[in-house]
Structure formats: C-alpha cells, structure tokens
Amino acid sequence: MALVTMRQLLDEAAKAGYGVGAFNVNNLEQVQAIMEAARETQSPVIIQASRGARKYANDRFLYHLMEAATEVYPEISVALHQDHGNSPETCKSAIDIGFTSVMMDGSLMDDGKTPAGFEYNVRVTREVVEMAHEAGVTVEGELGTLGGIEDGVGSGEVNLTDPDQAVEFVNRTGVDALAVAIGTSHGAYKFTKEPDREVLAMHIIEEINERLPTTHLVMHGSSSVPKELVDIINRYGGEIRPTWGVPVHEIQEGIKHGVRKINVDTDLRLAATGAIRKAFAEDPGEFDPRYYLKPARAAMQQVVEARMEAFGQAGHATDYDPISLPDMAVRYKEQGHQLTVT
Ligand SMILES: [Zn+2]
C-alpha cells in the first residue's frame, strides 16, 4: 500500500520546494490517467473526490478504484482526499471509508452555496481537525470564497482571503493546509483575458506565507484552460467561449511562496471532451466505448504529466516511506495539531 497522508506528502513537498497537483476523479479512466502519469514522471500525487463524485461513482467503487491504484502502482505515493467537504458529517464519512485527507470547506454553509461567517468556519473546521487528527488524517480548510460553481459547490461570489484572518484561522483551527481565495474561480470561465499578478492577487499568498511559513497553502480553481484544448473541442462541434485560466508560470510563482497543493479539474475535463469529440467526428460508424475512452484517457494523462513536470513533483515518487495513519495520529497527539515540520 502506498496510500499516504496528504500531510506527509505536503511536508515532503515543502522540504524540497515543489508543488503537488490534486486531480479530481469520478471514474476508472481518470484514475488510470492520473496514476499512469504519476508512474511516467515518477511523481507523488493527490487524487481527490468531491461529494458529487462520491455520489456519481458510489463510495465503494471509488474506494476500490483507489485501492486498485495502490496495488497496480505500489511505487507511487498517493493521498486520497475529500474535496470540498460541506460538513463534519461528510468529512467523517470520508475518513470512515479510508480517505487519508479531508477538506472542511467552512467558508460556505452546509448547502455548499451560502457564504458562511468566520466564527462558523472556525467552529466546524476545528471540529473536523479534532476528529481527523485522532485518526491521523490530514485537514484542509478554506478561508475566503472562490468565484464560479463546480459540482454545485460555490456561492459564485469572490471574497479574497484576508491575511490577518488567515493567521487567526490557522491558529484557532490547527489545519494542516489552507485554501486561499486569490481571485481564481472554479470551472472553465475564470478570466476574460490573461490574468496578471495583480488580477491574481499573488501578494495575498506572499503575505500569508510570510506569516504562516509552516502552513501548506492550496490553490483551488487552478486549471490553466489551455487554448489548444479548447480549440480541439470547438473544432469538432463544441461551443466553448474564449476564456483564460491560471497561467502555469503564476502557479510556479505561488509554489515559491508556500503553495503546495494545486487543484486541477477543468483541464482534464477539457482534454477528455476534446478527444471524445474528435473520435466521434473521425469515425461516426464506431460505437465501442473503448474507441473514444482510450484517446480521452491518453489526453488526460498528457495534461497531468505536463502539470507534474511544471509543479516540480516529477521525480519525487520514491523519496520517502509512507507514515501510517496510526503513526501520524501519534505525532498529532504528541506534537499538537500543528506538527513541527522536520
Ligand atoms: Zn475547489
């Protein structure tokens, strides 16, 4: 088993100064694409499932897909993460299934839509930290809200993270990782032109990192929405409007300032859709799903490999031995919620 905790994965990334892509999955082809890319580039990786994914695939199927992944790719360190948990109950159910990391998104109420107050966020996140750390499981919190809506999650409203509040939030909750809102959004339509450092509010990341040097920062909504992927979709009958994502070089700047987890979902969706549209257009007589799912899987793998190289995680798959969940639980007990990174 090479299922590791996200905490260990991010601690190691911090030590060596790289970022780790967190890719969303709903099905077999996505799991295979990500794991194959990890093997090809020798990368540790985070695989994450939203509530929508758990509902779509069914928890048991998702868990066993992940178990299969660790059997087929034993040399790859992989963390299994609950993306945007809407309540302590959702996080608890993920921990019970065997996820090694959970996100408690208390920036929104449990409907996943209404922006929540600071005190509410602190309370639910602290509750999840107590419960998760007892099991050795990592916790990601979120402060500020992203724009856009993904899998029904999001208020559509942007509230940038306030660095003073971030310090208080981390100290009061004990989270291992903090998702910060810097102006990115979920989905394909992030920006109407290429965003620069100002539009991306990179100074927020820099300031939070200076004040919380041992907290791992997380960038959500960080697909780059490459024009070549959008063009393939549109060439074969799709209708994606002109749009811009987060440039890879800006993510690399973030990595220099404490960003350790980078969430990428849209880029894989775009790659798969383009490949499937192309396959349909090229041979309308084909009706074997493998005919279009194989190129879709290959296209997703290509995107993931490119991100793994760009984020710097490539080559680090076998740097360390996994710490078991019970051993991690002992560390939290002995050192407190905010572990000393050694
Ligand atoms: Zn997100």
mmCIF file of C-alpha atoms and ligand atoms in Angstrom:
data_model
loop_
_atom_site.group_PDB
_atom_site.id
_atom_site.type_symbol
_atom_site.label_atom_id
_atom_site.label_comp_id
_atom_site.label_asym_id
_atom_site.label_seq_id
_atom_site.Cartn_x
_atom_site.Cartn_y
_atom_site.Cartn_z
ATOM 1 C CA MET A 1 0.000 0.000 0.000
ATOM 2 C CA ALA A 2 1.339 3.372 -0.917
ATOM 3 C CA LEU A 3 -1.636 5.381 0.323
ATOM 4 C CA VAL A 4 -0.032 8.236 2.261
ATOM 5 C CA THR A 5 -1.430 11.105 4.271
ATOM 6 C CA MET A 6 -1.614 14.409 2.497
ATOM 7 C CA ARG A 7 0.225 15.987 5.416
ATOM 8 C CA GLN A 8 3.318 13.868 4.797
ATOM 9 C CA LEU A 9 3.084 14.413 1.055
ATOM 10 C CA LEU A 10 2.929 18.201 1.503
ATOM 11 C CA ASP A 11 5.625 18.268 4.219
ATOM 12 C CA GLU A 12 7.961 16.485 1.824
ATOM 13 C CA ALA A 13 6.995 18.885 -0.965
ATOM 14 C CA ALA A 14 7.768 21.831 1.326
ATOM 15 C CA LYS A 15 11.174 20.390 2.243
ATOM 16 C CA ALA A 16 12.150 20.004 -1.409
ATOM 17 C CA GLY A 17 10.334 23.148 -2.620
ATOM 18 C CA TYR A 18 7.832 21.749 -5.099
ATOM 19 C CA GLY A 19 4.043 21.702 -5.506
ATOM 20 C CA VAL A 20 1.732 18.694 -5.858
ATOM 21 C CA GLY A 21 -1.182 18.548 -8.266
ATOM 22 C CA ALA A 22 -4.506 17.392 -6.838
ATOM 23 C CA PHE A 23 -6.625 15.917 -9.595
ATOM 24 C CA ASN A 24 -10.324 15.125 -9.354
ATOM 25 C CA VAL A 25 -11.733 11.725 -10.232
ATOM 26 C CA ASN A 26 -15.170 10.288 -10.919
ATOM 27 C CA ASN A 27 -14.344 7.136 -12.843
ATOM 28 C CA LEU A 28 -11.879 4.445 -13.857
ATOM 29 C CA GLU A 29 -10.350 6.263 -16.826
ATOM 30 C CA GLN A 30 -9.463 9.312 -14.730
ATOM 31 C CA VAL A 31 -7.822 7.223 -12.009
ATOM 32 C CA GLN A 32 -5.840 5.337 -14.650
ATOM 33 C CA ALA A 33 -4.799 8.515 -16.474
ATOM 34 C CA ILE A 34 -3.514 10.153 -13.290
ATOM 35 C CA MET A 35 -1.702 7.066 -11.993
ATOM 36 C CA GLU A 36 -0.123 6.357 -15.368
ATOM 37 C CA ALA A 37 1.096 9.970 -15.496
ATOM 38 C CA ALA A 38 2.479 9.610 -11.960
ATOM 39 C CA ARG A 39 4.401 6.489 -12.974
ATOM 40 C CA GLU A 40 5.650 8.035 -16.186
ATOM 41 C CA THR A 41 7.008 11.097 -14.346
ATOM 42 C CA GLN A 42 7.746 9.328 -11.019
ATOM 43 C CA SER A 43 5.521 11.723 -9.089
ATOM 44 C CA PRO A 44 3.744 11.616 -5.749
ATOM 45 C CA VAL A 45 0.136 12.648 -6.315
ATOM 46 C CA ILE A 46 -3.133 13.676 -4.665
ATOM 47 C CA ILE A 47 -6.326 12.174 -6.010
ATOM 48 C CA GLN A 48 -9.472 13.869 -4.814
ATOM 49 C CA ALA A 49 -13.186 13.214 -4.946
ATOM 50 C CA SER A 50 -15.891 15.798 -4.455
ATOM 51 C CA ARG A 51 -19.245 14.995 -2.909
ATOM 52 C CA GLY A 52 -20.607 14.975 -6.439
ATOM 53 C CA ALA A 53 -18.011 12.377 -7.444
ATOM 54 C CA ARG A 54 -18.807 10.178 -4.458
ATOM 55 C CA LYS A 55 -22.466 10.302 -5.404
ATOM 56 C CA TYR A 56 -21.809 9.697 -9.103
ATOM 57 C CA ALA A 57 -19.430 6.757 -8.674
ATOM 58 C CA ASN A 58 -20.634 5.411 -5.309
ATOM 59 C CA ASP A 59 -18.210 5.409 -2.341
ATOM 60 C CA ARG A 60 -17.432 1.703 -2.549
ATOM 61 C CA PHE A 61 -16.498 1.891 -6.227
ATOM 62 C CA LEU A 62 -14.321 4.957 -5.653
ATOM 63 C CA TYR A 63 -12.527 3.429 -2.702
ATOM 64 C CA HIS A 64 -11.806 0.183 -4.514
ATOM 65 C CA LEU A 65 -10.611 2.025 -7.606
ATOM 66 C CA MET A 66 -8.112 3.756 -5.339
ATOM 67 C CA GLU A 67 -7.146 0.509 -3.686
ATOM 68 C CA ALA A 68 -6.577 -0.982 -7.129
ATOM 69 C CA ALA A 69 -4.423 2.038 -7.981
ATOM 70 C CA THR A 70 -2.144 1.410 -5.000
ATOM 71 C CA GLU A 71 -1.844 -2.277 -5.974
ATOM 72 C CA VAL A 72 -1.027 -1.582 -9.605
ATOM 73 C CA TYR A 73 1.266 1.373 -8.825
ATOM 74 C CA PRO A 74 2.878 0.381 -5.494
ATOM 75 C CA GLU A 75 5.845 2.702 -6.001
ATOM 76 C CA ILE A 76 3.691 5.847 -6.196
ATOM 77 C CA SER A 77 2.826 7.791 -3.031
ATOM 78 C CA VAL A 78 -0.800 8.805 -3.354
ATOM 79 C CA ALA A 79 -3.079 10.678 -0.961
ATOM 80 C CA LEU A 80 -6.841 10.226 -1.217
ATOM 81 C CA HIS A 81 -8.579 13.479 -0.411
ATOM 82 C CA GLN A 82 -12.191 14.592 0.110
ATOM 83 C CA ASP A 83 -12.621 17.768 -1.933
ATOM 84 C CA HIS A 84 -14.961 20.455 -0.510
ATOM 85 C CA GLY A 85 -16.483 18.589 2.415
ATOM 86 C CA ASN A 86 -19.593 20.608 3.284
ATOM 87 C CA SER A 87 -19.967 19.419 6.887
ATOM 88 C CA PRO A 88 -18.209 17.451 9.638
ATOM 89 C CA GLU A 89 -20.526 14.509 8.759
ATOM 90 C CA THR A 90 -19.277 14.423 5.160
ATOM 91 C CA CYS A 91 -15.671 14.502 6.407
ATOM 92 C CA LYS A 92 -16.384 11.749 8.921
ATOM 93 C CA SER A 93 -17.880 9.512 6.254
ATOM 94 C CA ALA A 94 -14.793 10.067 4.080
ATOM 95 C CA ILE A 95 -12.491 9.141 6.985
ATOM 96 C CA ASP A 96 -14.577 6.016 7.636
ATOM 97 C CA ILE A 97 -14.200 4.939 4.001
ATOM 98 C CA GLY A 98 -10.414 5.303 4.137
ATOM 99 C CA PHE A 99 -9.637 8.755 2.738
ATOM 100 C CA THR A 100 -6.287 9.943 4.122
ATOM 101 C CA SER A 101 -7.213 13.617 3.921
ATOM 102 C CA VAL A 102 -10.342 15.760 4.058
ATOM 103 C CA MET A 103 -11.242 19.311 3.201
ATOM 104 C CA MET A 104 -13.701 21.002 5.518
ATOM 105 C CA ASP A 105 -14.937 23.929 3.472
ATOM 106 C CA GLY A 106 -16.483 26.069 6.184
ATOM 107 C CA SER A 107 -16.283 29.165 4.007
ATOM 108 C CA LEU A 108 -19.730 28.061 2.866
ATOM 109 C CA MET A 109 -22.707 26.810 4.870
ATOM 110 C CA ASP A 110 -23.533 23.109 4.540
ATOM 111 C CA ASP A 111 -25.688 23.786 1.458
ATOM 112 C CA GLY A 112 -22.337 24.420 -0.271
ATOM 113 C CA LYS A 113 -23.665 27.720 -1.624
ATOM 114 C CA THR A 114 -24.259 30.320 1.085
ATOM 115 C CA PRO A 115 -21.128 32.180 2.282
ATOM 116 C CA ALA A 116 -20.585 31.457 5.999
ATOM 117 C CA GLY A 117 -19.280 33.684 8.781
ATOM 118 C CA PHE A 118 -15.775 33.457 10.258
ATOM 119 C CA GLU A 119 -16.872 32.025 13.621
ATOM 120 C CA TYR A 120 -18.922 29.284 11.927
ATOM 121 C CA ASN A 121 -15.943 28.420 9.744
ATOM 122 C CA VAL A 122 -13.612 28.206 12.766
ATOM 123 C CA ARG A 123 -16.079 26.034 14.701
ATOM 124 C CA VAL A 124 -16.778 23.382 12.041
ATOM 125 C CA THR A 125 -13.169 23.273 10.885
ATOM 126 C CA ARG A 126 -11.871 22.852 14.457
ATOM 127 C CA GLU A 127 -14.377 20.026 14.962
ATOM 128 C CA VAL A 128 -13.062 18.236 11.867
ATOM 129 C CA VAL A 129 -9.416 18.801 12.897
ATOM 130 C CA GLU A 130 -10.038 17.134 16.300
ATOM 131 C CA MET A 131 -11.796 14.176 14.701
ATOM 132 C CA ALA A 132 -9.443 13.743 11.732
ATOM 133 C CA HIS A 133 -6.138 14.120 13.569
ATOM 134 C CA GLU A 134 -7.240 11.474 16.054
ATOM 135 C CA ALA A 135 -7.285 9.120 13.047
ATOM 136 C CA GLY A 136 -4.047 10.527 11.578
ATOM 137 C CA VAL A 137 -5.982 12.117 8.720
ATOM 138 C CA THR A 138 -4.959 15.485 7.222
ATOM 139 C CA VAL A 139 -7.285 18.511 7.151
ATOM 140 C CA GLU A 140 -7.520 21.312 4.607
ATOM 141 C CA GLY A 141 -9.599 24.371 5.476
ATOM 142 C CA GLU A 142 -10.703 27.288 3.325
ATOM 143 C CA LEU A 143 -10.848 30.967 4.122
ATOM 144 C CA GLY A 144 -12.394 33.367 1.627
ATOM 145 C CA THR A 145 -14.573 32.216 -1.248
ATOM 146 C CA LEU A 146 -13.769 31.457 -4.862
ATOM 147 C CA GLY A 147 -15.858 32.531 -7.786
ATOM 148 C CA GLY A 148 -17.566 30.039 -10.072
ATOM 149 C CA ILE A 149 -19.521 26.935 -9.232
ATOM 150 C CA GLU A 150 -18.229 23.391 -9.529
ATOM 151 C CA ASP A 151 -20.290 20.272 -8.916
ATOM 152 C CA GLY A 152 -22.895 22.508 -7.299
ATOM 153 C CA VAL A 153 -20.292 23.901 -4.866
ATOM 154 C CA GLY A 154 -19.741 27.640 -4.641
ATOM 155 C CA SER A 155 -21.574 30.873 -3.982
ATOM 156 C CA GLY A 156 -20.389 32.405 -7.244
ATOM 157 C CA GLU A 157 -19.140 35.290 -5.119
ATOM 158 C CA VAL A 158 -15.445 36.167 -4.730
ATOM 159 C CA ASN A 159 -14.164 37.111 -1.259
ATOM 160 C CA LEU A 160 -10.387 37.325 -1.192
ATOM 161 C CA THR A 161 -8.638 35.844 1.844
ATOM 162 C CA ASP A 162 -7.621 38.370 4.486
ATOM 163 C CA PRO A 163 -4.084 37.590 5.777
ATOM 164 C CA ASP A 164 -4.862 38.709 9.374
ATOM 165 C CA GLN A 165 -7.847 36.388 9.463
ATOM 166 C CA ALA A 166 -5.759 33.599 7.938
ATOM 167 C CA VAL A 167 -3.319 33.754 10.860
ATOM 168 C CA GLU A 168 -6.152 33.659 13.397
ATOM 169 C CA PHE A 169 -7.938 30.898 11.491
ATOM 170 C CA VAL A 170 -4.919 28.607 11.337
ATOM 171 C CA ASN A 171 -4.041 29.192 14.995
ATOM 172 C CA ARG A 172 -7.566 28.507 16.198
ATOM 173 C CA THR A 173 -8.320 25.501 13.976
ATOM 174 C CA GLY A 174 -4.969 23.712 13.643
ATOM 175 C CA VAL A 175 -5.488 22.894 9.953
ATOM 176 C CA ASP A 176 -2.629 21.319 8.033
ATOM 177 C CA ALA A 177 -3.381 23.122 4.802
ATOM 178 C CA LEU A 178 -5.253 26.278 3.914
ATOM 179 C CA ALA A 179 -7.073 27.022 0.680
ATOM 180 C CA VAL A 180 -6.805 30.705 -0.090
ATOM 181 C CA ALA A 181 -9.022 32.778 -2.353
ATOM 182 C CA ILE A 182 -6.911 34.993 -4.570
ATOM 183 C CA GLY A 183 -9.378 35.691 -7.349
ATOM 184 C CA THR A 184 -9.450 32.353 -9.176
ATOM 185 C CA SER A 185 -12.707 30.521 -9.710
ATOM 186 C CA HIS A 186 -13.953 27.018 -10.354
ATOM 187 C CA GLY A 187 -14.903 25.915 -13.851
ATOM 188 C CA ALA A 188 -13.638 26.871 -17.320
ATOM 189 C CA TYR A 189 -14.624 30.558 -17.345
ATOM 190 C CA LYS A 190 -12.147 32.107 -14.936
ATOM 191 C CA PHE A 191 -10.868 35.226 -16.687
ATOM 192 C CA THR A 192 -11.847 37.193 -19.793
ATOM 193 C CA LYS A 193 -8.190 37.906 -20.592
ATOM 194 C CA GLU A 194 -4.837 36.546 -19.489
ATOM 195 C CA PRO A 195 -4.614 37.376 -15.764
ATOM 196 C CA ASP A 196 -1.523 39.112 -14.429
ATOM 197 C CA ARG A 197 -0.139 39.072 -10.880
ATOM 198 C CA GLU A 198 -2.473 41.875 -9.788
ATOM 199 C CA VAL A 199 -5.626 40.198 -11.082
ATOM 200 C CA LEU A 200 -4.466 37.005 -9.372
ATOM 201 C CA ALA A 201 -3.709 38.818 -6.088
ATOM 202 C CA MET A 202 -0.463 36.891 -5.679
ATOM 203 C CA HIS A 203 0.534 39.305 -2.892
ATOM 204 C CA ILE A 204 -2.016 37.566 -0.635
ATOM 205 C CA ILE A 205 -0.143 34.280 -0.996
ATOM 206 C CA GLU A 206 3.166 36.003 -0.326
ATOM 207 C CA GLU A 207 1.902 37.722 2.805
ATOM 208 C CA ILE A 208 0.193 34.638 4.244
ATOM 209 C CA ASN A 209 3.291 32.563 3.565
ATOM 210 C CA GLU A 210 5.491 35.070 5.361
ATOM 211 C CA ARG A 211 3.255 34.999 8.408
ATOM 212 C CA LEU A 212 2.433 31.264 8.365
ATOM 213 C CA PRO A 213 5.591 29.690 6.961
ATOM 214 C CA THR A 214 4.696 26.128 8.051
ATOM 215 C CA THR A 215 1.105 26.103 6.758
ATOM 216 C CA HIS A 216 0.733 24.467 3.361
ATOM 217 C CA LEU A 217 -1.200 26.738 1.009
ATOM 218 C CA VAL A 218 -3.674 25.420 -1.536
ATOM 219 C CA MET A 219 -4.729 26.969 -4.822
ATOM 220 C CA HIS A 220 -8.204 25.936 -5.968
ATOM 221 C CA GLY A 221 -9.588 26.540 -9.423
ATOM 222 C CA SER A 222 -6.095 26.323 -10.873
ATOM 223 C CA SER A 223 -6.684 24.836 -14.276
ATOM 224 C CA SER A 224 -4.840 26.726 -16.979
ATOM 225 C CA VAL A 225 -7.572 26.213 -19.621
ATOM 226 C CA PRO A 226 -5.039 25.833 -22.450
ATOM 227 C CA LYS A 227 -6.226 27.331 -25.735
ATOM 228 C CA GLU A 228 -5.154 24.232 -27.662
ATOM 229 C CA LEU A 229 -7.548 22.056 -25.629
ATOM 230 C CA VAL A 230 -10.431 24.499 -26.100
ATOM 231 C CA ASP A 231 -9.639 24.682 -29.825
ATOM 232 C CA ILE A 232 -9.930 20.899 -30.252
ATOM 233 C CA ILE A 233 -13.380 20.920 -28.633
ATOM 234 C CA ASN A 234 -14.558 23.801 -30.811
ATOM 235 C CA ARG A 235 -13.045 22.353 -33.996
ATOM 236 C CA TYR A 236 -15.206 19.258 -33.551
ATOM 237 C CA GLY A 237 -18.528 20.950 -32.887
ATOM 238 C CA GLY A 238 -18.113 22.179 -29.308
ATOM 239 C CA GLU A 239 -19.032 25.680 -28.188
ATOM 240 C CA ILE A 240 -16.599 26.871 -25.525
ATOM 241 C CA ARG A 241 -16.423 30.671 -25.387
ATOM 242 C CA PRO A 242 -12.999 32.381 -25.315
ATOM 243 C CA THR A 243 -11.670 32.125 -21.761
ATOM 244 C CA TRP A 244 -8.473 32.176 -19.699
ATOM 245 C CA GLY A 245 -7.335 30.092 -16.756
ATOM 246 C CA VAL A 246 -4.456 30.399 -14.307
ATOM 247 C CA PRO A 247 -1.143 30.514 -16.210
ATOM 248 C CA VAL A 248 1.271 27.765 -15.182
ATOM 249 C CA HIS A 249 4.040 30.331 -14.585
ATOM 250 C CA GLU A 250 1.870 32.094 -11.981
ATOM 251 C CA ILE A 251 1.288 28.771 -10.209
ATOM 252 C CA GLN A 252 5.068 28.301 -10.208
ATOM 253 C CA GLU A 253 5.390 31.721 -8.536
ATOM 254 C CA GLY A 254 2.883 30.548 -5.918
ATOM 255 C CA ILE A 255 4.938 27.394 -5.315
ATOM 256 C CA LYS A 256 7.911 29.627 -4.482
ATOM 257 C CA HIS A 257 5.696 31.183 -1.779
ATOM 258 C CA GLY A 258 4.314 28.174 0.067
ATOM 259 C CA VAL A 259 1.691 26.820 -2.341
ATOM 260 C CA ARG A 260 1.973 23.028 -2.022
ATOM 261 C CA LYS A 261 -1.347 21.714 -3.376
ATOM 262 C CA ILE A 262 -2.739 22.801 -6.710
ATOM 263 C CA ASN A 263 -6.249 21.721 -7.661
ATOM 264 C CA VAL A 264 -6.741 20.886 -11.319
ATOM 265 C CA ASP A 265 -10.015 19.518 -12.659
ATOM 266 C CA THR A 266 -11.249 21.546 -15.633
ATOM 267 C CA ASP A 267 -8.135 20.876 -17.746
ATOM 268 C CA LEU A 268 -8.754 17.109 -17.571
ATOM 269 C CA ARG A 269 -12.414 17.607 -18.466
ATOM 270 C CA LEU A 270 -11.432 19.717 -21.469
ATOM 271 C CA ALA A 271 -8.828 17.182 -22.620
ATOM 272 C CA ALA A 272 -11.265 14.263 -22.379
ATOM 273 C CA THR A 273 -14.099 16.093 -24.105
ATOM 274 C CA GLY A 274 -11.895 17.220 -26.997
ATOM 275 C CA ALA A 275 -10.557 13.704 -27.537
ATOM 276 C CA ILE A 276 -14.052 12.200 -27.490
ATOM 277 C CA ARG A 277 -15.473 14.809 -29.894
ATOM 278 C CA LYS A 278 -12.561 14.217 -32.239
ATOM 279 C CA ALA A 279 -13.051 10.443 -32.139
ATOM 280 C CA PHE A 280 -16.779 10.781 -32.830
ATOM 281 C CA ALA A 281 -16.120 13.121 -35.750
ATOM 282 C CA GLU A 282 -13.420 10.964 -37.276
ATOM 283 C CA ASP A 283 -15.377 7.716 -37.314
ATOM 284 C CA PRO A 284 -19.124 8.179 -36.860
ATOM 285 C CA GLY A 285 -19.567 4.465 -37.532
ATOM 286 C CA GLU A 286 -17.701 3.400 -34.365
ATOM 287 C CA PHE A 287 -19.764 2.505 -31.323
ATOM 288 C CA ASP A 288 -17.322 0.701 -28.998
ATOM 289 C CA PRO A 289 -16.862 2.968 -25.927
ATOM 290 C CA ARG A 290 -13.205 1.944 -25.803
ATOM 291 C CA TYR A 291 -12.776 3.627 -29.187
ATOM 292 C CA TYR A 292 -13.358 7.068 -27.627
ATOM 293 C CA LEU A 293 -12.460 6.454 -23.960
ATOM 294 C CA LYS A 294 -8.922 5.355 -24.825
ATOM 295 C CA PRO A 295 -7.973 8.648 -26.515
ATOM 296 C CA ALA A 296 -9.805 10.509 -23.729
ATOM 297 C CA ARG A 297 -7.686 8.729 -21.134
ATOM 298 C CA ALA A 298 -4.492 9.408 -23.099
ATOM 299 C CA ALA A 299 -5.360 13.105 -23.432
ATOM 300 C CA MET A 300 -5.960 13.428 -19.679
ATOM 301 C CA GLN A 301 -2.680 11.641 -18.945
ATOM 302 C CA GLN A 302 -0.824 14.098 -21.164
ATOM 303 C CA VAL A 303 -2.234 17.096 -19.267
ATOM 304 C CA VAL A 304 -1.433 15.543 -15.895
ATOM 305 C CA GLU A 305 2.144 14.742 -16.928
ATOM 306 C CA ALA A 306 2.672 18.323 -18.087
ATOM 307 C CA ARG A 307 1.395 19.677 -14.763
ATOM 308 C CA MET A 308 3.524 17.236 -12.746
ATOM 309 C CA GLU A 309 6.629 18.432 -14.575
ATOM 310 C CA ALA A 310 5.649 22.088 -14.192
ATOM 311 C CA PHE A 311 4.807 21.851 -10.476
ATOM 312 C CA GLY A 312 8.123 20.121 -9.755
ATOM 313 C CA GLN A 313 6.704 16.952 -8.205
ATOM 314 C CA ALA A 314 8.156 14.812 -11.019
ATOM 315 C CA GLY A 315 10.960 12.551 -9.837
ATOM 316 C CA HIS A 316 9.909 12.614 -6.169
ATOM 317 C CA ALA A 317 7.697 9.491 -6.048
ATOM 318 C CA THR A 318 10.075 7.379 -4.033
ATOM 319 C CA ASP A 319 11.763 9.977 -1.820
ATOM 320 C CA TYR A 320 10.170 8.664 1.383
ATOM 321 C CA ASP A 321 8.386 5.774 3.077
ATOM 322 C CA PRO A 322 4.736 6.327 3.949
ATOM 323 C CA ILE A 323 3.931 7.069 7.593
ATOM 324 C CA SER A 324 0.880 5.012 8.578
ATOM 325 C CA LEU A 325 -2.323 6.692 9.756
ATOM 326 C CA PRO A 326 -1.898 5.360 13.350
ATOM 327 C CA ASP A 327 1.696 6.667 13.458
ATOM 328 C CA MET A 328 0.517 10.022 12.158
ATOM 329 C CA ALA A 329 -2.177 10.083 14.849
ATOM 330 C CA VAL A 330 0.535 9.615 17.493
ATOM 331 C CA ARG A 331 2.504 12.539 16.047
ATOM 332 C CA TYR A 332 -0.506 14.853 16.293
ATOM 333 C CA LYS A 333 -1.104 13.683 19.840
ATOM 334 C CA GLU A 334 2.480 14.321 20.877
ATOM 335 C CA GLN A 335 3.194 17.489 18.911
ATOM 336 C CA GLY A 336 -0.209 19.154 18.747
ATOM 337 C CA HIS A 337 -2.274 19.887 15.658
ATOM 338 C CA GLN A 338 0.402 21.979 14.027
ATOM 339 C CA LEU A 339 3.140 19.463 13.559
ATOM 340 C CA THR A 340 6.709 20.580 13.535
ATOM 341 C CA VAL A 341 7.940 20.001 10.019
ATOM 342 C CA THR A 342 11.257 18.191 10.269
HETATM 343 ZN ZN ZN B 1 -12.239 23.912 -5.037
#
